[in-house]
Short mmCIF file of C-alpha atoms in Angstrom, two decimals:
data_model
loop_
_atom_site.label_atom_id
_atom_site.label_comp_id
_atom_site.label_asym_id
_atom_site.label_seq_id
_atom_site.Cartn_x
_atom_site.Cartn_y
_atom_site.Cartn_z
CA MET A 1 -13.39 26.77 42.58
CA ARG A 2 -13.73 26.26 38.82
CA ALA A 3 -13.74 30.02 38.25
CA SER A 4 -10.80 30.53 40.61
CA LEU A 5 -8.80 27.84 38.81
CA ALA A 6 -9.53 29.44 35.46
CA ILE A 7 -8.27 32.80 36.75
CA LEU A 8 -5.21 31.08 38.27
CA ARG A 9 -4.32 29.46 34.93
CA LYS A 10 -4.75 32.76 33.13
CA GLU A 11 -2.54 34.62 35.64
CA LEU A 12 0.15 31.93 35.48
CA ARG A 13 0.23 32.18 31.69
CA ASP A 14 0.58 35.94 31.93
CA ALA A 15 3.37 35.60 34.51
CA LEU A 16 5.27 33.11 32.38
CA ARG A 17 4.98 35.40 29.36
CA ASP A 18 6.33 38.36 31.31
CA ARG A 19 10.08 38.24 30.70
CA ARG A 20 10.76 40.75 33.46
CA THR A 21 9.07 38.55 36.07
CA LEU A 22 10.81 35.42 34.83
CA LEU A 23 14.21 37.12 34.66
CA VAL A 24 14.00 38.52 38.20
CA ALA A 25 12.70 35.23 39.59
CA LEU A 26 15.41 33.16 37.94
CA ILE A 27 18.27 35.54 38.73
CA SER A 28 17.24 36.04 42.36
CA SER A 29 16.69 32.33 42.98
CA LEU A 30 19.43 30.66 40.95
CA LEU A 31 22.29 33.16 41.12
CA GLY A 32 21.90 34.93 44.48
CA VAL A 33 23.17 32.15 46.78
CA PRO A 34 25.94 30.88 44.44
CA LEU A 35 27.31 34.40 44.05
CA MET A 36 27.21 35.00 47.79
CA LEU A 37 29.05 31.75 48.56
CA LEU A 38 31.58 32.45 45.81
CA ILE A 39 32.31 35.89 47.29
CA PHE A 40 32.64 34.40 50.79
CA SER A 41 34.99 31.75 49.42
CA VAL A 42 37.21 34.29 47.67
CA VAL A 43 37.38 36.61 50.70
CA LEU A 44 38.20 33.77 53.10
CA SER A 45 40.86 32.49 50.73
CA GLN A 46 42.44 35.95 50.65
CA VAL A 47 42.47 36.13 54.45
CA GLU A 48 43.94 32.66 54.80
CA SER A 49 46.56 33.31 52.11
CA GLN A 50 47.81 36.25 54.16
CA GLU A 51 47.82 34.08 57.28
CA GLU A 52 49.87 31.43 55.47
CA LYS A 53 52.22 33.88 53.75
CA ARG A 54 55.49 33.55 55.69
CA SER A 55 57.04 36.86 54.71
CA VAL A 56 57.27 40.36 56.15
CA MET A 57 57.76 43.55 54.15
CA VAL A 58 59.96 45.86 56.21
CA ILE A 59 61.92 49.10 56.09
CA GLY A 60 64.70 49.71 58.60
CA ILE A 61 65.21 46.15 59.85
CA GLU A 62 68.93 46.91 60.28
CA HIS A 63 67.93 49.01 63.30
CA ALA A 64 66.21 46.06 65.02
CA ARG A 65 68.56 43.08 65.08
CA GLY A 66 66.70 41.37 67.88
CA LEU A 67 63.41 41.63 66.00
CA GLU A 68 65.14 40.40 62.83
CA ASN A 69 66.38 37.33 64.68
CA PHE A 70 62.95 36.68 66.20
CA ILE A 71 61.14 36.90 62.86
CA ALA A 72 63.63 34.52 61.27
CA ARG A 73 63.18 32.02 64.15
CA GLN A 74 59.41 32.03 63.52
CA GLY A 75 60.01 30.83 59.97
CA TYR A 76 59.25 34.15 58.28
CA LYS A 77 61.25 35.62 55.43
CA LEU A 78 62.15 39.30 55.56
CA LYS A 79 61.74 41.36 52.40
CA THR A 80 62.82 44.96 51.95
CA ALA A 81 59.86 47.10 50.94
CA PRO A 82 60.29 49.41 47.93
CA ALA A 83 60.95 53.07 48.58
CA ASP A 84 57.66 54.01 46.90
CA TYR A 85 55.63 51.57 49.04
CA GLU A 86 52.91 54.17 49.64
CA ALA A 87 52.12 54.58 45.94
CA LYS A 88 52.33 50.83 45.31
CA SER A 89 50.02 50.07 48.21
CA GLN A 90 47.51 52.62 46.96
CA SER A 91 47.67 51.18 43.43
CA LYS A 92 47.24 47.61 44.82
CA GLU A 93 50.64 46.51 43.44
CA LEU A 94 51.78 45.77 46.99
CA ASP A 95 49.52 43.21 48.66
CA GLN A 96 51.17 43.27 52.12
CA PRO A 97 51.44 45.82 54.92
CA VAL A 98 54.87 47.37 55.46
CA LEU A 99 56.60 47.34 58.84
CA LEU A 100 58.41 50.66 59.49
CA ILE A 101 61.21 50.56 62.08
CA PRO A 102 62.76 53.83 63.35
CA ASP A 103 66.52 54.40 63.52
CA ASP A 104 66.62 54.40 67.35
CA PHE A 105 64.65 51.17 67.87
CA ASP A 106 67.47 49.06 69.36
CA ASP A 107 68.85 52.03 71.31
CA LYS A 108 65.52 52.61 73.07
CA LEU A 109 65.12 48.96 73.93
CA ALA A 110 68.67 48.85 75.34
CA ALA A 111 67.93 51.90 77.49
CA GLY A 112 64.71 50.34 78.80
CA ASP A 113 62.49 52.83 76.99
CA LYS A 114 59.41 52.06 74.92
CA ALA A 115 60.13 51.68 71.22
CA THR A 116 57.53 52.32 68.55
CA VAL A 117 57.07 50.69 65.16
CA GLU A 118 54.46 51.41 62.51
CA ILE A 119 52.47 49.20 60.17
CA ALA A 120 51.75 51.06 56.94
CA TYR A 121 49.00 50.01 54.53
CA ASP A 122 46.28 51.59 52.44
CA THR A 123 42.84 50.94 53.93
CA SER A 124 41.34 50.41 50.47
CA ASN A 125 43.88 47.67 49.75
CA ARG A 126 42.02 44.64 51.11
CA PRO A 127 44.81 42.04 50.69
CA ALA A 128 47.22 44.32 52.56
CA GLU A 129 44.62 44.93 55.26
CA PHE A 130 44.15 41.18 55.70
CA GLY A 131 47.89 40.90 56.39
CA VAL A 132 47.81 43.31 59.34
CA ARG A 133 46.45 40.80 61.86
CA PRO A 134 49.18 38.13 61.43
CA LEU A 135 51.85 40.86 61.49
CA ARG A 136 50.48 42.34 64.71
CA ARG A 137 50.35 38.86 66.23
CA LEU A 138 54.01 38.37 65.33
CA LEU A 139 54.99 41.72 66.87
CA ASP A 140 52.98 41.00 70.04
CA ALA A 141 54.85 37.73 70.43
CA TYR A 142 58.17 39.54 70.10
CA ALA A 143 57.08 42.16 72.65
CA GLN A 144 56.12 39.36 75.04
CA GLU A 145 59.47 37.62 74.56
CA THR A 146 61.37 40.88 75.06
CA ALA A 147 59.50 41.62 78.30
CA THR A 148 60.09 38.08 79.57
CA MET A 149 63.80 38.20 78.79
CA GLY A 150 64.10 41.59 80.52
CA LEU A 151 62.56 40.19 83.71
CA LEU A 152 64.76 37.09 83.63
CA MET A 153 67.88 39.24 83.20
CA ARG A 154 66.89 41.08 86.38
CA GLY A 155 66.42 37.85 88.26
CA VAL A 156 62.61 37.97 88.31
CA SER A 157 60.90 34.64 87.62
CA ILE A 158 58.21 34.92 84.99
CA GLU A 159 56.10 32.44 86.95
CA LEU A 160 55.54 35.11 89.62
CA LEU A 161 53.57 37.11 87.05
CA GLN A 162 51.54 34.14 85.89
CA ARG A 163 50.03 32.72 89.07
CA ILE A 164 46.68 31.95 87.41
CA ASP A 165 46.34 29.75 84.34
CA VAL A 166 43.24 30.61 82.35
CA ARG A 167 41.87 28.13 79.81
CA GLU A 168 38.78 28.21 77.64
CA ARG A 169 36.17 25.46 77.52
CA HIS A 170 33.85 25.67 74.53
CA LEU A 171 30.36 24.40 75.25
CA LYS A 172 28.73 22.97 72.17
CA LYS A 173 25.85 20.67 71.42
CA PRO A 174 26.95 17.34 69.92
CA ASP A 175 25.00 17.87 66.68
CA GLU A 176 25.65 21.60 66.33
CA ARG A 177 27.56 22.84 63.32
CA LYS A 178 29.56 26.02 63.09
CA ALA A 179 27.79 28.58 60.88
CA THR A 180 29.40 31.99 61.18
CA VAL A 181 30.17 33.09 57.64
CA THR A 182 26.90 31.68 56.29
CA THR A 183 24.67 33.68 58.66
CA MET A 184 23.92 36.11 55.80
CA LEU A 185 22.40 33.38 53.65
CA PRO A 186 18.95 33.45 55.33
CA MET A 187 18.60 37.14 54.49
CA MET A 188 19.57 36.39 50.88
CA VAL A 189 16.86 33.72 50.70
CA LEU A 190 14.26 36.06 52.22
CA MET A 191 15.13 38.80 49.73
CA ALA A 192 14.78 36.29 46.87
CA ILE A 193 11.28 35.38 48.08
CA VAL A 194 10.14 39.00 48.10
CA LEU A 195 11.72 39.96 44.79
CA GLY A 196 10.60 36.76 43.06
CA GLY A 197 6.90 37.28 43.70
CA MET A 198 6.85 41.07 43.67
CA TYR A 199 6.74 41.59 39.92
CA ALA A 200 4.08 38.92 39.45
CA ALA A 201 1.94 40.63 42.13
CA ILE A 202 2.39 44.04 40.49
CA ASP A 203 1.63 42.71 37.02
CA THR A 204 -1.59 40.99 38.09
CA THR A 205 -2.96 44.19 39.70
CA ALA A 206 -1.48 47.55 38.70
CA GLY A 207 -0.05 46.09 35.52
CA GLU A 208 -3.42 44.82 34.32
CA ARG A 209 -5.08 48.07 35.32
CA GLU A 210 -2.51 50.04 33.34
CA ARG A 211 -2.95 47.80 30.29
CA GLY A 212 -6.76 48.02 30.55
CA SER A 213 -7.23 44.25 30.92
CA LEU A 214 -8.55 44.37 34.48
CA GLU A 215 -11.96 45.75 33.50
CA PRO A 216 -12.85 42.92 31.07
CA LEU A 217 -11.86 40.41 33.74
CA MET A 218 -14.22 42.06 36.21
CA MET A 219 -17.11 41.72 33.76
CA ASN A 220 -17.04 37.94 34.09
CA PRO A 221 -19.60 36.34 36.45
CA VAL A 222 -17.17 35.89 39.35
CA ASN A 223 -17.17 37.31 42.85
CA GLY A 224 -14.40 39.06 44.72
CA TRP A 225 -13.18 35.95 46.52
CA GLN A 226 -12.90 33.97 43.29
CA LEU A 227 -10.82 36.70 41.71
CA THR A 228 -8.73 37.00 44.86
CA ILE A 229 -8.02 33.28 45.19
CA GLY A 230 -7.14 32.98 41.50
CA LYS A 231 -4.73 35.90 41.45
CA TRP A 232 -3.22 35.08 44.84
CA GLY A 233 -2.74 31.44 43.86
CA ALA A 234 -0.77 32.41 40.75
CA VAL A 235 1.50 34.86 42.60
CA ALA A 236 1.95 32.41 45.48
CA ILE A 237 2.99 29.66 43.05
CA VAL A 238 5.59 31.98 41.51
CA GLY A 239 6.87 32.97 44.97
CA MET A 240 7.01 29.39 46.21
CA GLY A 241 8.69 28.33 42.98
CA VAL A 242 11.39 30.90 43.68
CA VAL A 243 11.77 29.42 47.18
CA VAL A 244 12.24 25.90 45.80
CA LEU A 245 14.75 27.04 43.18
CA THR A 246 16.68 29.11 45.72
CA ILE A 247 16.91 26.29 48.26
CA PHE A 248 18.00 23.69 45.75
CA SER A 249 20.57 26.10 44.30
CA PHE A 250 22.44 25.53 47.59
CA PHE A 251 23.57 22.09 46.37
CA PRO A 252 25.40 23.14 43.17
CA SER A 253 26.59 26.25 45.05
CA GLN A 254 28.74 24.01 47.25
CA TRP A 255 30.81 23.10 44.17
CA LEU A 256 31.88 26.75 43.91
CA ILE A 257 33.37 26.72 47.41
CA HIS A 258 37.11 26.22 47.10
CA ASN A 259 37.90 27.35 50.63
CA GLU A 260 38.25 24.50 53.12
CA THR A 261 37.08 26.59 56.09
CA LEU A 262 33.86 27.64 54.38
CA ARG A 263 33.26 24.13 53.04
CA ALA A 264 33.54 22.78 56.59
CA GLU A 265 31.11 25.39 57.90
CA PHE A 266 28.55 25.14 55.11
CA GLN A 267 27.20 21.59 55.16
CA PHE A 268 23.78 21.63 53.53
CA ASN A 269 21.97 18.33 52.96
CA PHE A 270 18.53 17.21 51.84
CA LYS A 271 17.18 17.26 55.42
CA ASP A 272 18.25 20.90 55.76
CA ALA A 273 16.56 21.73 52.45
CA MET A 274 13.29 20.22 53.69
CA GLY A 275 13.60 22.26 56.88
CA PHE A 276 14.07 25.46 54.88
CA LEU A 277 11.07 24.68 52.66
CA PHE A 278 8.89 23.87 55.67
CA VAL A 279 9.75 27.26 57.16
CA LEU A 280 9.67 29.41 54.02
CA LEU A 281 6.75 28.18 51.89
CA PRO A 282 4.06 29.62 54.23
CA LEU A 283 5.95 32.93 54.32
CA ALA A 284 6.11 33.03 50.50
CA ALA A 285 2.34 32.50 50.29
CA SER A 286 1.61 35.25 52.82
CA MET A 287 4.06 37.66 51.14
CA ALA A 288 2.21 37.11 47.84
CA ALA A 289 -1.06 38.17 49.48
CA ILE A 290 0.55 41.24 51.05
CA GLN A 291 2.16 42.31 47.77
CA ILE A 292 -1.14 42.02 45.90
CA ALA A 293 -2.86 44.08 48.61
CA VAL A 294 -0.17 46.75 48.42
CA SER A 295 -0.35 46.93 44.61
CA LEU A 296 -4.12 46.85 44.29
CA ASP A 297 -4.80 50.56 44.84
CA CYS A 298 -1.92 51.74 42.66
CA LYS A 299 -2.81 53.44 39.39
CA SER A 300 0.43 52.58 37.58
CA TYR A 301 3.10 49.89 37.48
CA LYS A 302 5.73 52.34 38.70
CA GLU A 303 3.70 53.38 41.73
CA ALA A 304 3.13 49.75 42.71
CA GLN A 305 6.83 49.04 42.29
CA VAL A 306 7.79 51.89 44.64
CA ARG A 307 5.31 50.76 47.31
CA ASN A 308 6.51 47.16 47.16
CA GLN A 309 10.12 48.26 47.39
CA LEU A 310 9.25 49.99 50.67
CA VAL A 311 7.86 46.66 51.90
CA THR A 312 11.05 44.93 50.71
CA MET A 313 13.15 47.27 52.88
CA PHE A 314 11.45 45.70 55.91
CA ILE A 315 13.52 42.51 55.57
CA PRO A 316 17.06 43.93 56.05
CA PHE A 317 15.91 46.02 59.01
CA VAL A 318 14.20 43.07 60.70
CA SER A 319 17.24 40.86 60.11
CA LEU A 320 19.35 43.35 62.11
CA VAL A 321 17.08 43.22 65.18
CA PRO A 322 18.98 40.30 66.84
CA ILE A 323 22.05 42.56 67.08
CA LEU A 324 20.15 44.59 69.70
CA PHE A 325 19.69 41.47 71.82
CA PRO A 326 23.08 39.77 72.19
CA GLY A 327 22.93 36.43 73.93
CA ARG A 328 19.61 34.70 74.40
CA GLU A 329 17.00 35.80 71.87
CA PRO A 330 13.65 36.95 73.35
CA ALA A 331 10.65 34.66 73.03
CA TRP A 332 8.68 37.26 71.08
CA PHE A 333 11.04 36.83 68.11
CA GLN A 334 9.04 33.79 67.00
CA TRP A 335 5.89 35.95 66.64
CA VAL A 336 7.53 38.42 64.21
CA PRO A 337 7.33 37.41 60.52
CA VAL A 338 10.67 37.31 58.69
CA LEU A 339 12.50 37.47 62.04
CA ALA A 340 11.12 34.08 63.04
CA GLN A 341 12.04 32.53 59.68
CA ASN A 342 15.51 34.07 59.86
CA GLN A 343 15.97 32.60 63.33
CA MET A 344 14.83 29.12 62.29
CA MET A 345 16.98 29.07 59.14
CA ASN A 346 20.04 29.88 61.24
CA GLN A 347 19.14 26.98 63.51
CA VAL A 348 18.96 24.67 60.49
CA LEU A 349 22.37 25.87 59.27
CA LYS A 350 23.83 25.10 62.71
CA GLY A 351 22.36 21.60 62.64
CA GLU A 352 19.89 22.26 65.44
CA THR A 353 16.42 20.72 65.60
CA LEU A 354 13.53 23.09 64.95
CA SER A 355 11.04 23.55 67.76
CA PRO A 356 7.54 22.37 66.77
CA LEU A 357 6.09 25.25 68.79
CA ALA A 358 8.18 27.84 66.93
CA VAL A 359 7.25 26.32 63.57
CA GLY A 360 3.58 26.26 64.54
CA ILE A 361 3.61 29.90 65.66
CA ALA A 362 5.32 30.99 62.42
CA PHE A 363 2.75 29.07 60.36
CA LEU A 364 -0.12 30.62 62.34
CA VAL A 365 1.24 34.16 61.86
CA CYS A 366 1.65 33.57 58.11
CA ALA A 367 -1.88 32.13 57.86
CA LEU A 368 -3.35 35.16 59.66
CA MET A 369 -1.43 37.61 57.45
CA SER A 370 -2.69 35.78 54.34
CA LEU A 371 -6.27 35.71 55.59
CA PHE A 372 -6.41 39.42 56.44
CA SER A 373 -4.72 40.38 53.18
CA LEU A 374 -7.05 38.21 51.09
CA ALA A 375 -10.11 39.62 52.88
CA TYR A 376 -8.90 43.13 52.09
CA ILE A 377 -8.23 42.22 48.44
CA SER A 378 -11.66 40.63 47.96
CA GLN A 379 -13.38 43.77 49.29
CA LYS A 380 -11.33 46.11 47.12
CA MET A 381 -11.29 44.01 43.95
CA ARG A 382 -14.70 45.07 42.70
CA ARG A 383 -14.11 48.75 43.52
CA VAL A 384 -10.82 49.06 41.63
CA VAL A 385 -12.51 49.64 38.29
CA MET A 386 -14.71 52.39 39.72
CA HIS A 387 -11.76 54.62 40.69
#
């Protein structure tokens, strides 16, 4: 163990001297989550501002007096859109959709025909696009009122068309929190783990080989397992350090949330942080072993970087697997690395209690991945210099 500790200290010093490793680790761990929450907060604020904006941009409202009266009764203010609304919407000067009413709107309604209106907006204009939903909801309400009034004028009771009253009952656990917008955060944390330890793993293998410092290290009286444990320990410490920094960056990140809806959804406390660490630290250690194994046979830093980036692509693909299984998630999810951690982190964000069995299975899978990777590394370590 004395030799392994000496190698570990040497590798940690090298990692701390490598500005590229430090920069990636710090940026991915300290800035990733705050930036994501800030973006969510801004987008939600834009959506809600359109919901709260009590105005409608319209052209041709003089041809729809009934609609004009309805919109005014709902507390909305009508504004005449500029003649060049298309150009202004495309240039983002106009941040609302424009309601276009044809000349024969009232005439068609009076004749009992179907009248058509259009909602014009540029699809690249996000604020205007956010305003489409409240405008459509307003028009649907007017269409419903018009149909109801038409039936009443013909002596048909509206109650005859509504014989069944349908209500929703939301089933929810007492301690469950709503976590819809924040479901992308687990993937951000997983990406930070991989990127944080990747450059340290590359530097301690392909990087040393490229610099010519691996051969002198091999000449020391140490065996393959001692080298493996020392190098893996250093990379694992860097990876787990990134995990700790990322998780605790959640707390100051909450100060950046100015949207009340997101603040209500994202309630992260010390207990949740401990749950995240309990789930992620074993994964960070096993990912360090895998990254060293992937980089070991590479002859250059660039080659090792490309191979590790292919491994990194595994995380987004695995995170999308639950989409294929809407509803109850299959039991085999807990046996798949990354997928199991993603599932458990979402449970923590919802305020659910983690299953000891699921945590134990995830820990066992991570331990097996580490063991197989370390065995492979120890066998290959002595042969690297020969190639």
